[in-house]
Amino acid sequence: MKISIIGVGYVGLATGISLCLKGYTVSFYDSDKKKIKSFKRGKVPFVEEDIEETIKECLSNKNAIFADNLKEALENSNIIFLCIGTPILPEGESDLINIKNVCAELRKLVRHEVVVVIKSTVNPGDYLETKNLLSSKNFSIAVNPEFLREGSALQNALHPNRIIIGTDDEYSKKILKELYSKFESPKIFTDPMSAILIKYASNSFLAVKISFINEIANICDIVGASIDDVALGIGLDPRIGRDFLKAGIGFGGSCLPKDTKNLIRFAEKNSLSTNIVKAADIVNENQYKVVIKKLTKNLGTLENKVISVLGLSFKGGTDDLRGSVSLKLIEELKKSGVVVKAHDYLSYEKAKKIIKDIFISKDVYAVVKDADAVVIATDWKEYTKLDWEKIKELMKGNLIVDGRNLLDPKLFKKLGFVYEGIGRK
Ligand code: UGA
């Protein structure tokens, strides 16, 4: 069976490489020629665990082919996976332009019978539009949403906790059943709309969980309770579960914020109100302000204060800045007249291109020098292992606002810091 992957971001790459590892031959195509050139040399232009070593293995086995043009990538293909990004537009709708262009190309270039699998996250309306663009006798259409997390995408693709296949036609069902027979995960065969809603409902539910715990954390702050104990106490109820109950400054990334907003917008267009998802979005939009409040409470006016923000990526373990809450926080601090200095292990170069007027470095000790306060904005595990005694010496003040509840409050108090977490006593 020959597979083509169109769009080689972390989803396309992890999906395709997992299929290579299962023994399939996979052709990859991306309109970004520089990316393809780099993959051909076994170099991955973004950070993703295990993937670089694995690509090299697949290249030498000759079952991963990075194609220079779409025609070459589609040759003799039985299954075409569309893994093209659908970035959010200001109104909350998805930008389908890249999908539309590829669909037009597919209709021109593919003459043989093929299953076209939509892996890109598209809402029900966008699905119908895409399906229309693909209406051709030789195309069977299926929706196969992904549940990969950045940072562990390859492992998630190899061992998915479920495989969802939404299709109305028997041919797609048969081919995808065969494709995924090499995966042991539970498989759900359903119709396309249900598959789409499984994806949107999953990400919205995760968003609701995070905003819920953040709201409770804000109450903990008022009454002097501990969000760590509260999250553990509720999470041990298996009906609730412990995952995604980590309080902080809110969720970011290219998925949770986009998918919640997109679902809200889709419902609105259909005269429905998604009150719960909307509330999660509103809580999230405002949650970073808790850091500003804590800084102001301790420092008074923020004007001309030096504040070091540790972490720029939307979460630890990735260099992805899309939807990063840290960037939003930095913009707000700058508006208040703060002298912001920022650190990240991986995204510092990318960040310099976005925020030009602040000091950004990968040297954390240079970033904390002379700071009135340090804010933890990304959950880089490495921050727990820094030489905090040295940091205390380098700082002008002694305030830590831990926006990811990453550090041990007791230890930090012992070191002489004023420690403020989110909902932590
Ligand atoms: C998310 C979902 O977790 C994946 O299942 C889904 O496949 C993916 O979106 C997608 O739609 O492609 P990802 O964007 O990689 O994956 O990031 P998460 O690990 O879910 O984290 C999202 C944000 O929530 C991060 O900013 C993280 O710091 C925050 N978060 C997460 C919390 O604030 N608290 C938590 O308890 C968990």
Coordinates of C-alpha atoms and ligand atoms in Angstrom, one line a residue, residues 10-11 121 146-150 199 203 206 210 243-246 250-256 259 314-315 379 404, ligand 1:
Y10 CA 4.3 18.0 13.0
V11 CA 1.0 16.1 12.3
T121 CA -9.0 19.8 11.6
E146 CA -5.5 13.3 14.9
F147 CA -5.0 13.5 18.7
L148 CA -1.2 14.0 18.7
R149 CA 0.3 16.3 21.3
E150 CA 3.2 18.4 20.2
K199 CA -12.1 15.9 17.5
N203 CA -10.2 19.6 22.4
L206 CA -9.7 19.6 27.5
I210 CA -8.1 23.6 32.1
D243 CA -5.0 14.8 33.7
F244 CA -5.4 18.4 32.4
L245 CA -6.0 19.8 35.8
K246 CA -2.8 21.8 36.1
G250 CA -4.0 29.3 30.5
F251 CA -3.8 27.1 27.5
G252 CA -2.1 28.1 24.3
G253 CA -0.8 26.4 21.1
S254 CA -2.1 26.0 17.7
C255 CA -5.0 23.7 18.6
L256 CA -6.9 24.2 21.8
D259 CA -10.6 24.7 17.9
F314 CA 3.3 27.6 24.3
K315 CA 4.5 24.7 26.5
D379 CA 6.5 24.7 32.0
R404 CA 2.8 27.3 35.6
Ligands
UGA1 C1 -3.7 19.4 21.9 C2 -4.3 18.2 22.5 O1 -3.8 17.8 23.8 C3 -4.1 17.0 21.5 O2 -4.8 15.8 22.0 C4 -4.6 17.4 20.1 O3 -4.3 16.3 19.2 C5 -3.8 18.6 19.7 O4 -4.1 19.7 20.6 C6 -4.3 19.0 18.3 O5 -5.5 19.3 18.2 O6 -3.6 18.8 17.3 P1 -1.1 20.4 22.0 O7 -1.7 21.6 21.4 O8 0.1 19.7 21.6 O9 -2.2 19.2 22.0 O10 -0.9 20.8 23.5 P2 -1.4 20.3 25.0 O11 -0.4 19.4 25.6 O12 -2.8 19.8 25.0 O13 -1.4 21.7 25.8 C7 -2.1 22.8 25.3 C8 -2.0 24.0 26.3 O14 -2.7 23.7 27.5 C9 -0.6 24.3 26.7 O15 -0.4 25.7 26.7 C10 -0.4 23.8 28.1 O16 0.5 24.4 28.9 C11 -1.8 24.0 28.6 N1 -2.2 23.1 29.7 C12 -2.3 21.7 29.5 C13 -2.5 23.6 31.0 O17 -2.5 24.8 31.2 N2 -2.9 22.7 32.0 C14 -3.0 21.4 31.8 O18 -3.4 20.7 32.8 C15 -2.7 20.9 30.5

